[in-house]
CSV table of C-alpha atoms in Angstrom, one decimal:
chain,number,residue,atom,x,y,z
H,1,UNK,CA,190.1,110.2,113.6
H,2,UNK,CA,192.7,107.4,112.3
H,3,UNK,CA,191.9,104.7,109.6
H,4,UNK,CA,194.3,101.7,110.8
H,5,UNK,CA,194.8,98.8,108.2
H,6,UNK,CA,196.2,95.6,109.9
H,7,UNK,CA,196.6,92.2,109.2
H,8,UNK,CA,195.5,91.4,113.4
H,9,UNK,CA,192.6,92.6,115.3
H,10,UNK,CA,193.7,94.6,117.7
H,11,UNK,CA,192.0,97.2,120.5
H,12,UNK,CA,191.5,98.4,123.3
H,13,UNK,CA,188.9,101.2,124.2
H,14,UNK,CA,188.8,102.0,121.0
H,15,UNK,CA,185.3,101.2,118.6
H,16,UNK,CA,186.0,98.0,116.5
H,17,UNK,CA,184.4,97.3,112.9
H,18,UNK,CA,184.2,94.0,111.3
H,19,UNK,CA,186.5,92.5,108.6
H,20,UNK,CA,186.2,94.5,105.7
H,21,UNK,CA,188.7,92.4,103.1
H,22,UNK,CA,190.8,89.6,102.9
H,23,UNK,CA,193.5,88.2,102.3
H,24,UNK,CA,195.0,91.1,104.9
H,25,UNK,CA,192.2,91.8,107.1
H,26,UNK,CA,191.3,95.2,107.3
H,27,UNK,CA,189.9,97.0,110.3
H,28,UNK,CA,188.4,100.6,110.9
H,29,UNK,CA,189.0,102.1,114.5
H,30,UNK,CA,186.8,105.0,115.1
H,31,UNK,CA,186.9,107.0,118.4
H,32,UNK,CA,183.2,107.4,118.0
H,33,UNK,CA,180.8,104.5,118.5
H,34,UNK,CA,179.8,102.5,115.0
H,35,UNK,CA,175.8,103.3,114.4
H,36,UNK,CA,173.3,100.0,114.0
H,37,UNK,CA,170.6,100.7,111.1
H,38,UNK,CA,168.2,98.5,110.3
H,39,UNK,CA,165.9,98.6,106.9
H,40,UNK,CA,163.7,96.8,105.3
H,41,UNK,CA,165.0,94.9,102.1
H,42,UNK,CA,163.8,96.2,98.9
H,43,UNK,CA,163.5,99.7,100.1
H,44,UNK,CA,164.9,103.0,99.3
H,45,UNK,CA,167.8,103.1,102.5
H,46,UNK,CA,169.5,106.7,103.1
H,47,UNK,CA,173.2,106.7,105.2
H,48,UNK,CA,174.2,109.8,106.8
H,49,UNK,CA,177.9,111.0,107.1
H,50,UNK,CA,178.4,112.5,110.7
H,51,UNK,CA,179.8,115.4,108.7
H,52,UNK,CA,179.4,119.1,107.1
H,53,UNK,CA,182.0,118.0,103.8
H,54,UNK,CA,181.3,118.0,100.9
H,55,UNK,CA,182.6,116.0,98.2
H,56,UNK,CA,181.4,112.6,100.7
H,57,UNK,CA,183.4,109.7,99.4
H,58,UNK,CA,181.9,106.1,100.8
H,59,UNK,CA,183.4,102.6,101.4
H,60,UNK,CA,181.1,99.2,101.7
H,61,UNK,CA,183.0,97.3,103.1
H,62,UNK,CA,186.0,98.5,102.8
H,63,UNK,CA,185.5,98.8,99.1
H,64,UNK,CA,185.7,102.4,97.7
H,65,UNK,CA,181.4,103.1,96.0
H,66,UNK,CA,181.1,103.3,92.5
H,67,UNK,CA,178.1,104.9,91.9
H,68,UNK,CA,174.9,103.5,89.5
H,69,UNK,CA,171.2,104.4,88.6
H,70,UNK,CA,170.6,102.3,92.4
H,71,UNK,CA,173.1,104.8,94.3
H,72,UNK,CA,173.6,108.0,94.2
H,73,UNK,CA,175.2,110.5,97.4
H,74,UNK,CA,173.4,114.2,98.1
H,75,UNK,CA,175.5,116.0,100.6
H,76,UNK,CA,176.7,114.0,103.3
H,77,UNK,CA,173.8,111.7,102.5
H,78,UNK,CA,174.2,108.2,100.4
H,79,UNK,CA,171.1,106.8,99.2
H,80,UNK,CA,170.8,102.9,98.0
H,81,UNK,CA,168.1,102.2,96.2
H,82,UNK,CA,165.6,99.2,96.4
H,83,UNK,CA,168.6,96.9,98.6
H,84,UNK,CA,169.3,94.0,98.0
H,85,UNK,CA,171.0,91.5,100.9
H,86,UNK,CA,174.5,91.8,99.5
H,87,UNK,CA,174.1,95.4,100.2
H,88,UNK,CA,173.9,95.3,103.9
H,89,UNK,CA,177.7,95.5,106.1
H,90,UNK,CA,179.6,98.2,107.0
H,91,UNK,CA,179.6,101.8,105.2
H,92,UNK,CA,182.2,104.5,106.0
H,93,UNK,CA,182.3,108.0,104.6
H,94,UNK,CA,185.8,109.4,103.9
H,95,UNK,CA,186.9,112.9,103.6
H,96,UNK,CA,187.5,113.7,99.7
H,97,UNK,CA,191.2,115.1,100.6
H,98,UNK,CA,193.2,113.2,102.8
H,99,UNK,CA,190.3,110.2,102.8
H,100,UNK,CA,190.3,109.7,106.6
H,101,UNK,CA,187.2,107.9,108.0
H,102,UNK,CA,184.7,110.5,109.2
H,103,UNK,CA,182.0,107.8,110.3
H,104,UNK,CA,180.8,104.1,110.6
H,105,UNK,CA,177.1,103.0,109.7
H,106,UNK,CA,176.7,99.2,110.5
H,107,UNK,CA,173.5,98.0,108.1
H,108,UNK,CA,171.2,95.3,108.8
H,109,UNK,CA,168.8,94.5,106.0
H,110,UNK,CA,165.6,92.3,106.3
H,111,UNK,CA,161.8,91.9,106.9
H,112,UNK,CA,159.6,92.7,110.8
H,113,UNK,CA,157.8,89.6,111.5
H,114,UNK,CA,155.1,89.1,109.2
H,115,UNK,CA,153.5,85.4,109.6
H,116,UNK,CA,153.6,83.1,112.2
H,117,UNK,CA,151.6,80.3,113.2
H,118,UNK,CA,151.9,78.1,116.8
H,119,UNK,CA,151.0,74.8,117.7
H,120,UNK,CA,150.7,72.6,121.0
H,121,UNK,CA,150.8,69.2,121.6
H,122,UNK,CA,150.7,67.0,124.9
H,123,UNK,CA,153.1,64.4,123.9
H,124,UNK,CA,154.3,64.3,127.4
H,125,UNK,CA,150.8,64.0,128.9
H,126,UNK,CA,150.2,64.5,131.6
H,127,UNK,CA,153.4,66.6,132.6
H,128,UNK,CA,153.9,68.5,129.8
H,129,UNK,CA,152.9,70.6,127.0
H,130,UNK,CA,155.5,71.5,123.8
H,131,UNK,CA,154.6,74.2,121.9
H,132,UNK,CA,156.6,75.3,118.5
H,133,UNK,CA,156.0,77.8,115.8
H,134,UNK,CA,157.4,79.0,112.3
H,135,UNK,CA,157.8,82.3,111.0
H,136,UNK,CA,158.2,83.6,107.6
H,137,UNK,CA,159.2,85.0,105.4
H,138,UNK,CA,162.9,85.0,107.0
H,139,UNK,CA,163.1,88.0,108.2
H,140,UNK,CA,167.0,87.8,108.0
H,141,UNK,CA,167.8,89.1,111.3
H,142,UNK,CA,167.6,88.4,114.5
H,143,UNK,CA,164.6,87.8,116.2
H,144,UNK,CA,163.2,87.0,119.8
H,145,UNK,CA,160.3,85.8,121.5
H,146,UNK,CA,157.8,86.1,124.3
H,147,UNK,CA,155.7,83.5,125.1
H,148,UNK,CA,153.2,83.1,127.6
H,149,UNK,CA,150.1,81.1,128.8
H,150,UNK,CA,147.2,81.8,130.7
H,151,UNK,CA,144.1,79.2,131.7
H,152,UNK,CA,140.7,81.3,130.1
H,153,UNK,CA,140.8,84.0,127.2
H,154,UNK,CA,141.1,87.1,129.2
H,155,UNK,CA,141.6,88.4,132.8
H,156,UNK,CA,141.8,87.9,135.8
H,157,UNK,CA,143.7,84.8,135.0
H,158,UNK,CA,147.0,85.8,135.7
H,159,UNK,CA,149.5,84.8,132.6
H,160,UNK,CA,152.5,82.5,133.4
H,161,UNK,CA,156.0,82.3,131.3
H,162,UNK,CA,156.1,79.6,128.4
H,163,UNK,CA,159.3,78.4,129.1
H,164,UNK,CA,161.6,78.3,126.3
H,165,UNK,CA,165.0,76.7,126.1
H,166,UNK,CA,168.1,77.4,123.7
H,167,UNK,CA,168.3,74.2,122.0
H,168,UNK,CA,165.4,75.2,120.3
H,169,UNK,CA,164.3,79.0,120.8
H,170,UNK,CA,161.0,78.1,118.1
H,171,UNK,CA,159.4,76.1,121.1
H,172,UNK,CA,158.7,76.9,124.5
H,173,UNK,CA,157.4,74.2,127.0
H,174,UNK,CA,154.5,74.2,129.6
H,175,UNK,CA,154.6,72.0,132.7
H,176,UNK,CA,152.2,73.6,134.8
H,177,UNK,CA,148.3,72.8,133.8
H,178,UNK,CA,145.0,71.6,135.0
H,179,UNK,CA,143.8,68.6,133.5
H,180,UNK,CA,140.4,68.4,132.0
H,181,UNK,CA,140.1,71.7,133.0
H,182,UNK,CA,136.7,73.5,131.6
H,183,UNK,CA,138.1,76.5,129.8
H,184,UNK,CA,141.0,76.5,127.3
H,185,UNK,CA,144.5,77.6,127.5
H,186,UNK,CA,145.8,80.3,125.9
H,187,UNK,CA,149.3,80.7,124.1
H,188,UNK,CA,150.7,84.7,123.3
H,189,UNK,CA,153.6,84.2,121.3
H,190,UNK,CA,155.6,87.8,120.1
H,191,UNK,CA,158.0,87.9,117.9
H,192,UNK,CA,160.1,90.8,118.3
H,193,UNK,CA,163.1,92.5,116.3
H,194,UNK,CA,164.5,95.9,115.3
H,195,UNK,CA,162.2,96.4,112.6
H,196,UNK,CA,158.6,95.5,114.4
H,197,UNK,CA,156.8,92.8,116.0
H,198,UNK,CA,153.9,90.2,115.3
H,199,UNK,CA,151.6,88.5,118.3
H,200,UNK,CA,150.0,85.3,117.4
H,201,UNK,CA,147.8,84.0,119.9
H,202,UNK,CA,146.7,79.9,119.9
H,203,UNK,CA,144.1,78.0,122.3
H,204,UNK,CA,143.8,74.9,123.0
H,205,UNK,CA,142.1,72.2,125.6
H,206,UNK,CA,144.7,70.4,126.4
H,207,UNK,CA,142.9,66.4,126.4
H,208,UNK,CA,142.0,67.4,122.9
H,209,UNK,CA,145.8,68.1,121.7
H,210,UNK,CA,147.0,65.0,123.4
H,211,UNK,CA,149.8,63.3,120.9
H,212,UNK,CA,152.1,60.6,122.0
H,213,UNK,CA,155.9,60.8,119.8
H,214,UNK,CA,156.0,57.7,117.6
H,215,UNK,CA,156.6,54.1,118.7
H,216,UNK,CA,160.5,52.8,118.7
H,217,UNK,CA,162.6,49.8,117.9
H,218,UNK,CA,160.2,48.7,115.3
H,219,UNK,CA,161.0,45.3,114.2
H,220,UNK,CA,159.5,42.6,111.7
H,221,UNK,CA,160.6,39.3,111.1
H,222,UNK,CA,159.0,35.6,110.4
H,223,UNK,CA,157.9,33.4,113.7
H,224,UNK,CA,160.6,31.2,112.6
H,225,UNK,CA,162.7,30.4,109.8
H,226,UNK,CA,160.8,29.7,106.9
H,227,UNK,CA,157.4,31.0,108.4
H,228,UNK,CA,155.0,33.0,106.5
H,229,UNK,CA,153.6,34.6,109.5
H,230,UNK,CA,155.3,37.8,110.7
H,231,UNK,CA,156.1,39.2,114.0
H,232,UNK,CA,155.7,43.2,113.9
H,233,UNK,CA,157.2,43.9,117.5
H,234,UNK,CA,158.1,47.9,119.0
H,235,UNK,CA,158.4,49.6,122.1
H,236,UNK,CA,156.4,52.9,123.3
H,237,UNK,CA,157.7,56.4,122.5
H,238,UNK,CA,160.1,57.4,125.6
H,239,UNK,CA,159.0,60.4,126.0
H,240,UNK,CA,155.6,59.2,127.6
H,241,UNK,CA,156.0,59.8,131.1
H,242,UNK,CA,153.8,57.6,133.1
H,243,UNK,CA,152.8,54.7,131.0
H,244,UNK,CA,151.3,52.7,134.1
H,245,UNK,CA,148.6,55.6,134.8
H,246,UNK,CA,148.2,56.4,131.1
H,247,UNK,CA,148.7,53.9,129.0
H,248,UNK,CA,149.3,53.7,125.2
H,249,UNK,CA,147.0,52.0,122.4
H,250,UNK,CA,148.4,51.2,119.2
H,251,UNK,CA,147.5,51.1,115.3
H,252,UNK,CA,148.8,49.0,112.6
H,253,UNK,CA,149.5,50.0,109.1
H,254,UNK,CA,150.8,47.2,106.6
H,255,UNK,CA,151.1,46.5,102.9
H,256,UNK,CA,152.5,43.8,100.7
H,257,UNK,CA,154.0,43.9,97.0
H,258,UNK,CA,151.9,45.3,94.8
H,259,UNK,CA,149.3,46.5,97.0
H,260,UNK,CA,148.7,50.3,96.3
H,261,UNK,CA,147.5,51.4,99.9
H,262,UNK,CA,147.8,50.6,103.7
H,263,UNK,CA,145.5,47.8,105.4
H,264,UNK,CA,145.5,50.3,108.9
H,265,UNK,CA,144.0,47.4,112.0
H,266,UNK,CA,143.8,48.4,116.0
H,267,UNK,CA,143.6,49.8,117.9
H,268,UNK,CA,145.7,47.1,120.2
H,269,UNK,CA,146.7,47.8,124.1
H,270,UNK,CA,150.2,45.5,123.1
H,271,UNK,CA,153.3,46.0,121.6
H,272,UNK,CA,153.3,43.3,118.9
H,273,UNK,CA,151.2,41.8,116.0
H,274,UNK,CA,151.2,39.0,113.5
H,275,UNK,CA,151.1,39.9,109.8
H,276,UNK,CA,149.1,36.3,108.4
H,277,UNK,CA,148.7,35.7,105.2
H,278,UNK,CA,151.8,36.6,103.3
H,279,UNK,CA,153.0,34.2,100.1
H,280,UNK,CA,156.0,33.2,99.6
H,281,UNK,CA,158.2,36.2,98.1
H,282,UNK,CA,156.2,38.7,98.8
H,283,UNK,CA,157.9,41.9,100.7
H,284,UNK,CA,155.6,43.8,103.6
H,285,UNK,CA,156.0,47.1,105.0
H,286,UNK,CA,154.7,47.9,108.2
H,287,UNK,CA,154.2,51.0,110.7
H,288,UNK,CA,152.9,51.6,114.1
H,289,UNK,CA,151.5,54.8,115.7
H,290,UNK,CA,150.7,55.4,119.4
H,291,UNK,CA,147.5,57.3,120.9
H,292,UNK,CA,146.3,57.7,124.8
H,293,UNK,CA,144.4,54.8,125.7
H,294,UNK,CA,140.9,56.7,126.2
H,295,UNK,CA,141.0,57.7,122.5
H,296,UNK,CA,141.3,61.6,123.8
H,297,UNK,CA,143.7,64.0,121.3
H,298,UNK,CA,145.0,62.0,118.0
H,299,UNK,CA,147.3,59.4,117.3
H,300,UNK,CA,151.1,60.0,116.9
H,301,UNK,CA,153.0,60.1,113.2
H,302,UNK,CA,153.4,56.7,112.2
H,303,UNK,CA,157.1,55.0,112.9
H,304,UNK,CA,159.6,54.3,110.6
H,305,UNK,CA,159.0,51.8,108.1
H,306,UNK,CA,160.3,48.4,108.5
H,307,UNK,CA,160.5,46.1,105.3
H,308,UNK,CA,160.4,42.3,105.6
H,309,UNK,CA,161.0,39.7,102.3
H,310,UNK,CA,159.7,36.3,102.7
């Protein structure tokens, strides 16, 4: 075996370890493939030398080991106590005479999937259904997921792919559904990396988790000049497919100065209102937010606020 130190990353068929220190980068080239290991942060984590020396000497890094009360070698063994993040990279064990590299452990340090939670919302109905999760802690590494769907909460419904796209791999989308369908759907989400997995699973009748995105181009501005009537005025959230066979309903939220809450009014089938009533002076922040026409599901967030001063 050959310990190379360039300032250029350079090989072939040869095994090729990260950059261990700059300015001049420094590279290991090992004949033998590097070894992946993955712990679990704040553990006890031992590294094994592919080697029957003694006398082990270790690099992290590329940096030669001094050793503390949370490291300590035993044979061809070096054991870091309780690790910390900084402590994951590259480790290399050296021979203690002419300090050639005897082998390469790659470490990965972080959590299996421990918490997740999964939502669904129609707010493409009736074409499609977004779902998204979170997961924490961080687990720190990387992580897949499986998600599926099936209509009913156990077999023989056969279960079809939640689609999930890399723009956002927390989400995955459903397009094909029954509507008003008598049993619920049900979303398997797995999270999956080299230290475990979690399933979540999350159901859902899809008219009840009906959600249309926010209204747009909020505006609000006086009738005419001088006015102190105001024109609130916004357009439906594009994302709602098919507004002729499922239209949109809309609530109002507004206050004026020194009011402590929202007056909330509708809801309204159009897509403007007049705020009355306003003294000269006084400033008025409104809102809209958007729900299925039927009242089925909720209503959407409210908009952006728009401020108008009379």
């Amino acid at each position: 075996m050959k310990t190379k130190y360039s300032c250029l990353a350079m090989s072939s068929k040869l095994s090729l370890v990260k950059v261990l220190r700059y300015p001049c980068l420094v590279f290991f080239i090992v004949s033998d493939p590097i070894t992946q290991q993955y712990e679990q942060l704040g553990t006890d984590v031992v590294l094994k030398c592919e080697s029957s020396l003694v006398g082990i000497e270790w690099k992290h890094n590329g940096i030669w080991i001094h050793h503390n009360t949370k490291m300590h070698e035993n044979g061809q063994q070096l054991t870091l106590m309780e690790v910390k993040k900084h402590q994951a990279g590259t480790y290399s064990c050296h021979d203690p005479e002419n300090k050639k590299v005897l082998s390469v452990v790659e470490l990965h340090l972080g959590f299996p999937p421990q918490q997740m939670n999964v939502q669904c919302w129609a707010s493409q109905y009736p074409e499609k259904i977004n779902c998204t999760w979170d997961i924490w802690p961080d687990t720190h590494l990387r992580t897949t997921f499986i998600s599926t769907y099936r209509l009913g909460l156990a077999a023989p419904d056969p279960l079809n792919e939640c689609v999930q796209f890399d723009i956002n791999p927390y989400s995955c989308q459903i397009r094909d559904y029954k509507m008003f369908a008598d049993l619920p759907y049900l979303v398997n989400v797995t999270a999956v990396n080299p230290l475990g997995s979690l399933t979540v699973l999350h159901h859902f009748f899809v008219e009840n988790i009906i959600r249309p995105d926010p209204p747009v181009n909020i505006s609000l501005y006086p009738v005419h000049p001088g006015s102190n009537v105001l024109l609130l005025q916004w357009s439906p959230p594009p994302s709602w497919p098919q507004l002729d066979y499922f239209p949109l309903s809309y609530l109002i939220r507004y206050k004026r100065t020194g009011a402590k809450q929202y007056r909330t009014v509708g809801p309204y089938e159009r897509t403007s209102f007049l705020i009355m009533g306003n003294r000269p002076g006084s400033t008025v922040h409104a809102q809209v937010a958007a729900r299925d026409f039927t009242g089925m599901g909720l209503h959407s967030d409210w908009s952006t606020v728009v401020i108008a001063k009379l």
